[in-house]
Amino acid sequence: GEDVEQSLFLSVREGDSSVINCTYTDSSSTYLYWYKQEPGAGLQLLTYIFSNMDMKQDQRLTVLLNKKDKHLSLRIADTQTGDSAIYFCAESNQAGTALIFGKGTTLSVSS
Amino acid sequence: DTAVSQTPKYLVTQMGNDKSIKCEQNLGHDTMYWYKQDSKKFLKIMFSYNNKELIINETVPNRFSPKSPDKAHLNLHINSLELGDSAVYFCASRGARGFNEQFFGPGTRLTVL
């Protein structure tokens, strides 16, 4: 079945770059996603990438996709304390009816 | 205006009780979901409804029963609550745009004593 794996914790200093990595199993997923969950809140879509792209840049965010290795990464440039949150990688299930989420990476940013 | 709202935000109850969580979306979406987030923050889908019809029913105890009176509402009723049901429950809805963006409610923190 579908599975999404990511490391659970990342700690960086303010101003540094953060890189959160994810591996997934279902190569048929048309899109891959990064969601952000701030403390006490629901998830919000941060960015997504179409499966035929290698890279997508959106301001401080860069998404890299290696389809051959089924590896997705999210780079946050100039990380700020407000970026502290849990970041979830997700792929679509085979039917395209639901998202399969990774376990989430807790990003902690210290000043 | 809140896009996806849930009530209550917090729910504390005794084992064995029956409780309901309500969810409403005002985005005009056809598809709605219930997710469970455990104490380690792992998020798992429980149910999905499309236009009031159940389309996903993961391996969830049958003490959990979703009900969709119309496509803007998806409620979750839980019978005979157990300690292991303590979690944060998120409702979400999905737009018709091709990239499957889901919009999440703020969550309901259920504590079973």
Short mmCIF file of C-alpha atoms in Angstrom, two decimals, chain A residues 8 31 33 35 37 40-45 48 86 88 92-93 96-104 106, chain B residues 9 31 33 35 37 40-43 45 48 55-56 90 94 98-107 109:
data_model
loop_
_atom_site.label_atom_id
_atom_site.label_comp_id
_atom_site.label_asym_id
_atom_site.label_seq_id
_atom_site.Cartn_x
_atom_site.Cartn_y
_atom_site.Cartn_z
CA LEU A 8 10.50 13.36 12.89
CA TYR A 31 0.84 15.67 -7.16
CA TYR A 33 2.27 18.06 -1.20
CA TYR A 35 1.32 20.83 4.55
CA GLN A 37 0.58 22.60 11.03
CA GLY A 40 -3.08 24.15 18.10
CA ALA A 41 -4.25 24.54 14.51
CA GLY A 42 -5.27 22.42 11.55
CA LEU A 43 -3.09 21.70 8.55
CA GLN A 44 -2.66 24.21 5.75
CA LEU A 45 -1.36 23.53 2.29
CA TYR A 48 2.63 21.25 -3.96
CA ILE A 86 5.10 20.46 11.97
CA PHE A 88 3.72 16.95 6.61
CA SER A 92 -2.50 10.93 -3.17
CA ASN A 93 -3.81 7.41 -2.73
CA GLY A 96 -6.96 9.86 -6.06
CA THR A 97 -9.66 10.18 -3.42
CA ALA A 98 -7.54 10.86 -0.35
CA LEU A 99 -4.14 12.02 0.86
CA ILE A 100 -1.64 9.78 2.61
CA PHE A 101 0.37 11.81 5.09
CA GLY A 102 3.83 11.17 6.48
CA LYS A 103 4.30 11.25 10.24
CA GLY A 104 5.31 14.91 10.16
CA THR A 106 8.70 19.01 13.77
CA LYS B 9 -13.07 22.63 20.03
CA THR B 31 -15.85 15.94 -0.60
CA TYR B 33 -13.04 13.91 5.44
CA TYR B 35 -8.86 12.45 10.22
CA GLN B 37 -4.26 12.79 14.94
CA LYS B 40 2.55 11.61 18.44
CA LYS B 41 0.94 13.88 15.81
CA PHE B 42 0.48 11.01 13.35
CA LEU B 43 -2.44 11.78 11.05
CA ILE B 45 -7.72 9.25 7.48
CA SER B 48 -14.44 10.37 3.34
CA ILE B 55 -16.38 6.68 -0.32
CA ILE B 56 -13.62 5.86 2.15
CA PHE B 90 -9.80 17.01 12.12
CA ARG B 94 -11.54 19.10 -0.79
CA GLY B 98 -7.10 19.19 -9.98
CA PHE B 99 -4.37 19.27 -7.40
CA ASN B 100 -6.51 17.89 -4.56
CA GLU B 101 -5.99 20.69 -2.03
CA GLN B 102 -7.63 19.91 1.27
CA PHE B 103 -8.84 22.54 3.70
CA PHE B 104 -8.70 21.57 7.35
CA GLY B 105 -10.82 22.61 10.29
CA PRO B 106 -9.17 23.73 13.55
CA GLY B 107 -9.58 20.32 15.17
CA ARG B 109 -9.39 17.71 21.04
#
